[in-house]
Amino acid sequence: MPEALRRAGYVLAATAFVAGLIAIATFVVGLAGGEVSVRSAVALGLGVAAVVLIPRAIALPSLLGGYAVLVYLFLFFPIVIVVVYAFNSGNNTAVFEGLSLRWFSRALGDETITSAIGRSLQIALASALIATVFGTAAALALSRVSRRIRAPFDTLVFLTLVVPELVIAISALIFFVNAGFDLGLATMFVGHTVFNASLVLLVVRARFASMGSTLEEASRDLGASALGTFRQVTLPRLAPAIVAGALLSFTFSFDDVVISNFTAGAGNDTWPLRILAGLRFGLAPDLNAAATMMLAITLLGLGGAALVLRRAARTQGEPVGLAFTGEAAPAPAPAEERLSVGARG
Amino acid sequence: MDDELRILAPDSARPRVQQMVNRRQALLAGGGAMAAAYLAACGGSTGEGGGGGSGGGGGDDGEDAAAKPPTPADGDVESGPLLIANWVDYSDPANYKGYRSELGPKVSVSGYGSNDELLAKLRAGGSKFDIVVPTGYAVKTMAELGLIIPLTRELIPNLANLSPAFTKTDYDPGNVYSVPKNYGITSFYWLTEKVSEQPASIKEVFDLLKTPKFKSLRVNFLEGGTQNAAMALAALGHSINTEDQAEIDSAKQLLIDVKPNVDTISSTFIDRATRGEIDFGMGWNGDIRRAIEALAKRDREMVFLVPEGNTEYWVDNWAIPKASEHPVAAHKWIDFVLDPANAGTEMNYHQYPVPVQGITGVQKALASDPVINVPDDKIAGYESQVETAKGLQQRNRVYTEFKAA
Amino acid sequence: MAIASAGREGPVAAPRGRLVGAVAGVALLVAAVGVYTQMGTLGLSLAPALVLLLISVPVFLLAGAGIRRLVGTGEVDHAGYPFALALPSLAYYCAFFLIPLGFLILFAVATPLGFGGVQYGFDLSNFRSGLDSLYVEVFLRTLRTAAVGTLLIVLVGYPLAYWIVRYAPENRRGLLLALIVIPFWTSFLIRTYSYLIVLSPEFFVSDWLEALRLTDGPLEVLYTTGAIQLGLVYNYLPLFVLPLYAALGRMDWGLVDAATDLGASQWAAFRQITLRLTAPGLITGTLLVFIPMMGEYVIPLVLGGGRVDLIGNVIQRLFLEAQDYALGSALALLVMGALSFFVVLYLYLSVRTEQEYGA
């Protein structure tokens, strides 16, 4: 228990520290704008006191830990609102009137919602698949290639990330119509994958680059085939990044509004488009309920995936988890690495 | 010149829309149609709202009409689904169900928020809607661009129910491409508890908006360059369709002058208005009436101004896009909603006046409400919008400057 | 192009063979682009399209191997991967990104005819209109908003990433990172609209702030630039934290320990070692957030109440309302040009990062 109290204390301290910083910033901005009031001066005093005294009282790691809690609260707050209001018995979205499950049954019974979610799932899965395959392949091919060949490719990839989504959507639409594509799931899938493939490419390549090629070279030296090396040496170590890229692709595709809006055609609403249609009158509680259910499902899925990965890590001997790119395992000296290549994998 | 459009819209049908009819007559007669509806509601309504009207007009006989001239498809109603692109929340779902039970095809509805959005989707092609709901001026544009097809009247026997004034609209005389769905006006509304003044015209509204008091009130304007420019032009006494650059600049200046007191520019406002979160705003009479009713239930009063002088008057229409894959079913839908009982259902739902003669089942309060049943002498002074490429550019520019202010 | 990667090891083909290889590679690419773009005419739906794209990978590999044999380069060098693996993506980008962009450029230099129609030609007047002071002003405002938003994200996100890398228990790291991403498994639209509730004057947040005397009355930040700023920070935070985490994770913290052992203060060690070494990662994360922010238009529409216009809104309106595809395309190209400096910076930094940490 005292541990929990101490942690809470850190959070409070972090809050005070951040509040102090904000007070100072507000005062400075106000000063620049010519508005100084008693209140902001008082706030300034308190703020300076907080900023100066707190780091002296509390060690940096604990303070940062408290701060992290604050950030997570900030991230989750709107989500909590969405979930809580999904249970709101009233129609009013700003006032909570009571608990009720009626919006959930409404959402489940609404065929437009369920079919929209279904379409989004299909497109997102397809897009994640292709993006992962194409992106990983390209990342592998490009990592060990000379700069001269890689530069134009890199430019292309970064262009896909930099061009505003709206512009991609419009140009894609005009192109599809001209090339005779029927607007629908396939066109949305194609539109999403352009961005997603670049995402996977970046994520995988960063990880691949930091992995180093010594293990693979060793494996080839010892006589393994290219495919075998890939399967047994490269792929397992690259797996976290590939999974991360796939997850990111799935998320972006599932959540995409702009490209879908233009390339959906008639009657092919994806989940974001369905929300957009429903939101034209303001936040709709049945959409809140549907979103809550989606969140619950993804959390379950994520939890399950985490369990599986943890079990896999135990058998593989390397901390896998859901870590992202660039997280090399604590790097052993190269000599050690070469000797233990068989044992660790 | 339109041949260059082949890239985007391969078809180049360009019928010429001819006569400019005596609009005043049409508008006046429109008012007359409303009076007729009121009388019908007064005299013989058998209940409120009416369900999905069964046994309406010629709705169920479409399939086996004997001597039918060639139609876009064969004479049978396709199995659907019927894809309707409509403004959001603009038709009664009960009618979708009624149509399905009567004629078979399931109805699937897509929403959009502006004529321009609809136009963009149709122009780019690929969206195979069966029914779209363009406003009058958009009908003209779409017809000229070949995006909608001429209607086959034999498939719409209920067309006879349409009020005569609405068969001679100036954007589509003779209902070649479109059938009026409902009409309405654009004006302003406010909460009486916050605004005690009573402006009587759009000009007075804008004068009021410039006063310092409005800085603390929550003011909402509609989105869209054409919409905002129209209101400003009406306030200044110019035609809302003018292309005179000086007049447009003065409208722009007026908008920029009131911008500091405008809090939001959003067409997604009904929810907020219904909760009383907007003190003063621009809106359309049917939507506002819903808000007025909701607020009245909570003892709060909101009023909608039916202005003297000029304001925008518009007619929304049913039309069938060229890309439709179920044209017969689409025609049958139009026939279905022209049935007096179904028209009544529609009107009770969206609360805009529907120009169908003999309309039945309309709630009394609705039919007699002056916000909906606009007096003839007022309508005579209103204008409806005409869209040209140049005008569109000018208004978009005005809007961008208004937003950037 | 179809030749195996240019590693230090491995034989290289004779110049004439290289030319043949390159030509064959390009031909293969063009064929692939053709097939991809014709997917539509074949009327392919989702599943067949998926299959087609998937089988193109082995097809490329085989074709690549075949070309290599034809050209006579022999074995691939040890740690290299055949370039043919990059071709599916390349073909995909050509078909579904470059070609549509080509249309855009075509439209930008065309003459507008109204209602979305254009007359193809070479007309630079659209660019001149796009450089009009009105659009420049909106662009600068967008730049300011995005800059402030990015700054806020850096200030908020950096300590978080630092804590996760440095002080958080190692076995919890995956979970902590996942927790950053989980909020984004709800829809972006719903999250943004939920801020309408959070910032509403009728919600308890406003009441508390008023009670604490932090505001003079009900919360008034909704429908202002402040609300947009908040929405931007909220929505783009993970995009910054994750790459930053990756960069911080690659650093050798032993250096910092050594510095403090030798007497440097924590702050000095941070400033001179951590910050300097991870600067590329920091800048990368910043750009990854800043650039998309510049094109954002949904958040200003929702949280700004439509009152504040960013350049994304202007472009969207040009396409959808004014239907001036020519001006819209020109303006889009101008914005992309302005951002290209940042793109180049990003490119340079990621290359440098790879060189430092790569093979």
PDB file of N, CA, C and O in Angstrom, chain A residues 92-94 111 173-174 177-178 182-183 261 265-267 269 277 279-283, chain B residues 7-8 83 88-89 106 110 112-113 117 121 124-129 268 270-271 275:
ATOM      1  N   ASN A  92     -28.748  12.620 -25.074  1.00  0.00           N
ATOM      2  CA  ASN A  92     -27.926  13.819 -24.978  1.00  0.00           C
ATOM      3  C   ASN A  92     -26.471  13.430 -24.807  1.00  0.00           C
ATOM      4  O   ASN A  92     -26.136  12.604 -23.979  1.00  0.00           O
ATOM      5  N   THR A  93     -25.611  14.038 -25.560  1.00  0.00           N
ATOM      6  CA  THR A  93     -24.229  13.596 -25.515  1.00  0.00           C
ATOM      7  C   THR A  93     -23.385  14.341 -24.506  1.00  0.00           C
ATOM      8  O   THR A  93     -22.268  13.964 -24.247  1.00  0.00           O
ATOM      9  N   ALA A  94     -23.870  15.431 -23.956  1.00  0.00           N
ATOM     10  CA  ALA A  94     -23.015  16.139 -23.001  1.00  0.00           C
ATOM     11  C   ALA A  94     -23.409  15.822 -21.571  1.00  0.00           C
ATOM     12  O   ALA A  94     -22.630  16.002 -20.654  1.00  0.00           O
ATOM     13  N   GLU A 111     -27.863  -2.908 -39.352  1.00  0.00           N
ATOM     14  CA  GLU A 111     -27.121  -3.599 -40.403  1.00  0.00           C
ATOM     15  C   GLU A 111     -26.110  -2.675 -41.085  1.00  0.00           C
ATOM     16  O   GLU A 111     -25.069  -3.120 -41.544  1.00  0.00           O
ATOM     17  N   LEU A 173      -8.992   8.736 -57.320  1.00  0.00           N
ATOM     18  CA  LEU A 173     -10.347   8.614 -57.840  1.00  0.00           C
ATOM     19  C   LEU A 173     -10.379   8.854 -59.345  1.00  0.00           C
ATOM     20  O   LEU A 173     -10.948   8.068 -60.111  1.00  0.00           O
ATOM     21  N   ILE A 174      -9.745   9.941 -59.751  1.00  0.00           N
ATOM     22  CA  ILE A 174      -9.756  10.263 -61.177  1.00  0.00           C
ATOM     23  C   ILE A 174      -9.080   9.154 -61.974  1.00  0.00           C
ATOM     24  O   ILE A 174      -9.540   8.763 -63.042  1.00  0.00           O
ATOM     25  N   VAL A 177     -11.356   5.952 -62.202  1.00  0.00           N
ATOM     26  CA  VAL A 177     -12.440   6.080 -63.161  1.00  0.00           C
ATOM     27  C   VAL A 177     -11.905   5.962 -64.575  1.00  0.00           C
ATOM     28  O   VAL A 177     -12.501   5.331 -65.448  1.00  0.00           O
ATOM     29  N   ASN A 178     -10.746   6.533 -64.805  1.00  0.00           N
ATOM     30  CA  ASN A 178     -10.171   6.509 -66.123  1.00  0.00           C
ATOM     31  C   ASN A 178      -9.677   5.121 -66.516  1.00  0.00           C
ATOM     32  O   ASN A 178      -9.702   4.748 -67.681  1.00  0.00           O
ATOM     33  N   ASP A 182     -14.012  -0.396 -61.067  1.00  0.00           N
ATOM     34  CA  ASP A 182     -15.280  -0.167 -60.394  1.00  0.00           C
ATOM     35  C   ASP A 182     -14.981   0.280 -58.974  1.00  0.00           C
ATOM     36  O   ASP A 182     -14.285  -0.410 -58.249  1.00  0.00           O
ATOM     37  N   LEU A 183     -15.529   1.396 -58.589  1.00  0.00           N
ATOM     38  CA  LEU A 183     -15.266   1.867 -57.227  1.00  0.00           C
ATOM     39  C   LEU A 183     -15.865   0.898 -56.221  1.00  0.00           C
ATOM     40  O   LEU A 183     -17.005   0.489 -56.341  1.00  0.00           O
ATOM     41  N   ASN A 261     -13.439   8.022 -48.461  1.00  0.00           N
ATOM     42  CA  ASN A 261     -14.537   8.883 -48.841  1.00  0.00           C
ATOM     43  C   ASN A 261     -14.614   9.066 -50.346  1.00  0.00           C
ATOM     44  O   ASN A 261     -15.695   9.123 -50.918  1.00  0.00           O
ATOM     45  N   GLY A 265     -17.352   4.791 -53.752  1.00  0.00           N
ATOM     46  CA  GLY A 265     -18.465   4.544 -54.654  1.00  0.00           C
ATOM     47  C   GLY A 265     -19.772   4.461 -53.891  1.00  0.00           C
ATOM     48  O   GLY A 265     -19.892   4.946 -52.781  1.00  0.00           O
ATOM     49  N   ALA A 266     -20.733   3.814 -54.484  1.00  0.00           N
ATOM     50  CA  ALA A 266     -22.069   3.800 -53.897  1.00  0.00           C
ATOM     51  C   ALA A 266     -22.266   2.638 -52.944  1.00  0.00           C
ATOM     52  O   ALA A 266     -21.918   1.515 -53.257  1.00  0.00           O
ATOM     53  N   GLY A 267     -22.814   2.926 -51.772  1.00  0.00           N
ATOM     54  CA  GLY A 267     -23.228   1.866 -50.876  1.00  0.00           C
ATOM     55  C   GLY A 267     -22.115   1.014 -50.310  1.00  0.00           C
ATOM     56  O   GLY A 267     -22.338  -0.096 -49.859  1.00  0.00           O
ATOM     57  N   ASP A 269     -19.991   1.875 -47.773  1.00  0.00           N
ATOM     58  CA  ASP A 269     -19.471   2.574 -46.610  1.00  0.00           C
ATOM     59  C   ASP A 269     -18.595   1.691 -45.750  1.00  0.00           C
ATOM     60  O   ASP A 269     -18.970   0.591 -45.370  1.00  0.00           O
ATOM     61  N   ALA A 277     -21.204   9.648 -41.715  1.00  0.00           N
ATOM     62  CA  ALA A 277     -22.600   9.861 -42.056  1.00  0.00           C
ATOM     63  C   ALA A 277     -23.431  10.086 -40.803  1.00  0.00           C
ATOM     64  O   ALA A 277     -24.300  10.952 -40.756  1.00  0.00           O
ATOM     65  N   LEU A 279     -22.407  11.154 -37.937  1.00  0.00           N
ATOM     66  CA  LEU A 279     -21.985  12.289 -37.128  1.00  0.00           C
ATOM     67  C   LEU A 279     -22.446  13.617 -37.676  1.00  0.00           C
ATOM     68  O   LEU A 279     -22.211  14.651 -37.075  1.00  0.00           O
ATOM     69  N   ARG A 280     -23.080  13.602 -38.828  1.00  0.00           N
ATOM     70  CA  ARG A 280     -23.483  14.878 -39.386  1.00  0.00           C
ATOM     71  C   ARG A 280     -24.470  15.584 -38.488  1.00  0.00           C
ATOM     72  O   ARG A 280     -24.701  16.768 -38.598  1.00  0.00           O
ATOM     73  N   PHE A 281     -25.070  14.840 -37.597  1.00  0.00           N
ATOM     74  CA  PHE A 281     -25.968  15.478 -36.649  1.00  0.00           C
ATOM     75  C   PHE A 281     -25.357  15.568 -35.266  1.00  0.00           C
ATOM     76  O   PHE A 281     -26.038  15.864 -34.314  1.00  0.00           O
ATOM     77  N   GLY A 282     -24.074  15.317 -35.150  1.00  0.00           N
ATOM     78  CA  GLY A 282     -23.458  15.335 -33.825  1.00  0.00           C
ATOM     79  C   GLY A 282     -23.163  13.917 -33.382  1.00  0.00           C
ATOM     80  O   GLY A 282     -23.515  12.961 -34.028  1.00  0.00           O
ATOM     81  N   LEU A 283     -22.490  13.771 -32.276  1.00  0.00           N
ATOM     82  CA  LEU A 283     -22.064  12.439 -31.845  1.00  0.00           C
ATOM     83  C   LEU A 283     -23.275  11.557 -31.541  1.00  0.00           C
ATOM     84  O   LEU A 283     -24.173  11.932 -30.809  1.00  0.00           O
TER      85      LEU A 283
ATOM     86  N   ILE B   7     -12.647  12.840 -70.680  1.00  0.00           N
ATOM     87  CA  ILE B   7     -11.820  12.081 -69.748  1.00  0.00           C
ATOM     88  C   ILE B   7     -12.617  11.705 -68.514  1.00  0.00           C
ATOM     89  O   ILE B   7     -12.538  10.602 -68.017  1.00  0.00           O
ATOM     90  N   LEU B   8     -13.404  12.674 -68.048  1.00  0.00           N
ATOM     91  CA  LEU B   8     -14.099  12.395 -66.806  1.00  0.00           C
ATOM     92  C   LEU B   8     -15.509  11.896 -67.004  1.00  0.00           C
ATOM     93  O   LEU B   8     -16.011  11.091 -66.258  1.00  0.00           O
ATOM     94  N   LEU B  83     -30.095   2.077 -54.658  1.00  0.00           N
ATOM     95  CA  LEU B  83     -29.097   2.889 -53.974  1.00  0.00           C
ATOM     96  C   LEU B  83     -29.500   4.351 -54.032  1.00  0.00           C
ATOM     97  O   LEU B  83     -29.492   4.965 -55.087  1.00  0.00           O
ATOM     98  N   VAL B  88     -28.451  13.963 -45.501  1.00  0.00           N
ATOM     99  CA  VAL B  88     -28.581  13.123 -44.318  1.00  0.00           C
ATOM    100  C   VAL B  88     -29.916  13.354 -43.626  1.00  0.00           C
ATOM    101  O   VAL B  88     -30.356  14.475 -43.440  1.00  0.00           O
ATOM    102  N   ASP B  89     -30.554  12.271 -43.257  1.00  0.00           N
ATOM    103  CA  ASP B  89     -31.792  12.343 -42.476  1.00  0.00           C
ATOM    104  C   ASP B  89     -32.883  13.102 -43.208  1.00  0.00           C
ATOM    105  O   ASP B  89     -33.617  13.910 -42.618  1.00  0.00           O
ATOM    106  N   LYS B 106     -34.607  -3.777 -51.872  1.00  0.00           N
ATOM    107  CA  LYS B 106     -34.173  -3.215 -50.612  1.00  0.00           C
ATOM    108  C   LYS B 106     -33.598  -1.835 -50.896  1.00  0.00           C
ATOM    109  O   LYS B 106     -33.041  -1.573 -51.947  1.00  0.00           O
ATOM    110  N   SER B 110     -27.065   6.351 -48.951  1.00  0.00           N
ATOM    111  CA  SER B 110     -25.778   6.998 -48.688  1.00  0.00           C
ATOM    112  C   SER B 110     -26.032   8.468 -48.446  1.00  0.00           C
ATOM    113  O   SER B 110     -26.871   9.059 -49.106  1.00  0.00           O
ATOM    114  N   TYR B 112     -24.845  12.587 -48.111  1.00  0.00           N
ATOM    115  CA  TYR B 112     -23.869  13.609 -48.480  1.00  0.00           C
ATOM    116  C   TYR B 112     -24.318  14.927 -47.894  1.00  0.00           C
ATOM    117  O   TYR B 112     -25.438  15.068 -47.436  1.00  0.00           O
ATOM    118  N   GLY B 113     -23.432  15.909 -47.909  1.00  0.00           N
ATOM    119  CA  GLY B 113     -23.716  17.140 -47.180  1.00  0.00           C
ATOM    120  C   GLY B 113     -23.890  18.360 -48.048  1.00  0.00           C
ATOM    121  O   GLY B 113     -24.270  19.410 -47.565  1.00  0.00           O
ATOM    122  N   GLU B 117     -20.635  18.191 -53.239  1.00  0.00           N
ATOM    123  CA  GLU B 117     -20.108  16.860 -52.952  1.00  0.00           C
ATOM    124  C   GLU B 117     -20.759  15.841 -53.873  1.00  0.00           C
ATOM    125  O   GLU B 117     -20.115  14.972 -54.447  1.00  0.00           O
ATOM    126  N   LYS B 121     -18.986  13.590 -56.833  1.00  0.00           N
ATOM    127  CA  LYS B 121     -19.039  12.133 -56.894  1.00  0.00           C
ATOM    128  C   LYS B 121     -19.609  11.647 -58.211  1.00  0.00           C
ATOM    129  O   LYS B 121     -19.140  10.679 -58.798  1.00  0.00           O
ATOM    130  N   ALA B 124     -17.005  12.286 -61.123  1.00  0.00           N
ATOM    131  CA  ALA B 124     -15.876  11.374 -61.173  1.00  0.00           C
ATOM    132  C   ALA B 124     -16.322  10.011 -61.640  1.00  0.00           C
ATOM    133  O   ALA B 124     -15.512   9.182 -62.016  1.00  0.00           O
ATOM    134  N   GLY B 125     -17.595   9.788 -61.590  1.00  0.00           N
ATOM    135  CA  GLY B 125     -18.107   8.513 -62.061  1.00  0.00           C
ATOM    136  C   GLY B 125     -17.850   7.415 -61.060  1.00  0.00           C
ATOM    137  O   GLY B 125     -17.340   7.625 -59.993  1.00  0.00           O
ATOM    138  N   GLY B 126     -18.212   6.228 -61.402  1.00  0.00           N
ATOM    139  CA  GLY B 126     -17.926   5.126 -60.511  1.00  0.00           C
ATOM    140  C   GLY B 126     -18.925   4.958 -59.396  1.00  0.00           C
ATOM    141  O   GLY B 126     -18.997   3.909 -58.775  1.00  0.00           O
ATOM    142  N   SER B 127     -19.695   5.990 -59.069  1.00  0.00           N
ATOM    143  CA  SER B 127     -20.689   5.825 -58.014  1.00  0.00           C
ATOM    144  C   SER B 127     -22.019   5.506 -58.652  1.00  0.00           C
ATOM    145  O   SER B 127     -22.638   6.363 -59.248  1.00  0.00           O
ATOM    146  N   LYS B 128     -22.475   4.273 -58.503  1.00  0.00           N
ATOM    147  CA  LYS B 128     -23.667   3.870 -59.245  1.00  0.00           C
ATOM    148  C   LYS B 128     -24.936   4.075 -58.431  1.00  0.00           C
ATOM    149  O   LYS B 128     -25.641   3.127 -58.121  1.00  0.00           O
ATOM    150  N   PHE B 129     -25.183   5.310 -58.082  1.00  0.00           N
ATOM    151  CA  PHE B 129     -26.418   5.570 -57.357  1.00  0.00           C
ATOM    152  C   PHE B 129     -27.610   5.455 -58.291  1.00  0.00           C
ATOM    153  O   PHE B 129     -27.521   5.693 -59.480  1.00  0.00           O
ATOM    154  N   THR B 268     -23.337  21.035 -39.538  1.00  0.00           N
ATOM    155  CA  THR B 268     -23.685  19.961 -38.597  1.00  0.00           C
ATOM    156  C   THR B 268     -24.144  20.618 -37.313  1.00  0.00           C
ATOM    157  O   THR B 268     -23.498  20.539 -36.291  1.00  0.00           O
ATOM    158  N   ILE B 270     -27.690  20.910 -36.237  1.00  0.00           N
ATOM    159  CA  ILE B 270     -29.026  20.610 -35.720  1.00  0.00           C
ATOM    160  C   ILE B 270     -28.982  20.105 -34.283  1.00  0.00           C
ATOM    161  O   ILE B 270     -29.767  20.537 -33.444  1.00  0.00           O
ATOM    162  N   ASP B 271     -28.029  19.197 -34.031  1.00  0.00           N
ATOM    163  CA  ASP B 271     -27.931  18.650 -32.681  1.00  0.00           C
ATOM    164  C   ASP B 271     -27.737  19.765 -31.663  1.00  0.00           C
ATOM    165  O   ASP B 271     -28.398  19.818 -30.631  1.00  0.00           O
ATOM    166  N   ARG B 275     -30.318  21.354 -28.716  1.00  0.00           N
ATOM    167  CA  ARG B 275     -29.997  21.426 -27.288  1.00  0.00           C
ATOM    168  C   ARG B 275     -29.914  22.859 -26.812  1.00  0.00           C
ATOM    169  O   ARG B 275     -29.554  23.111 -25.676  1.00  0.00           O
TER     170      ARG B 275
END
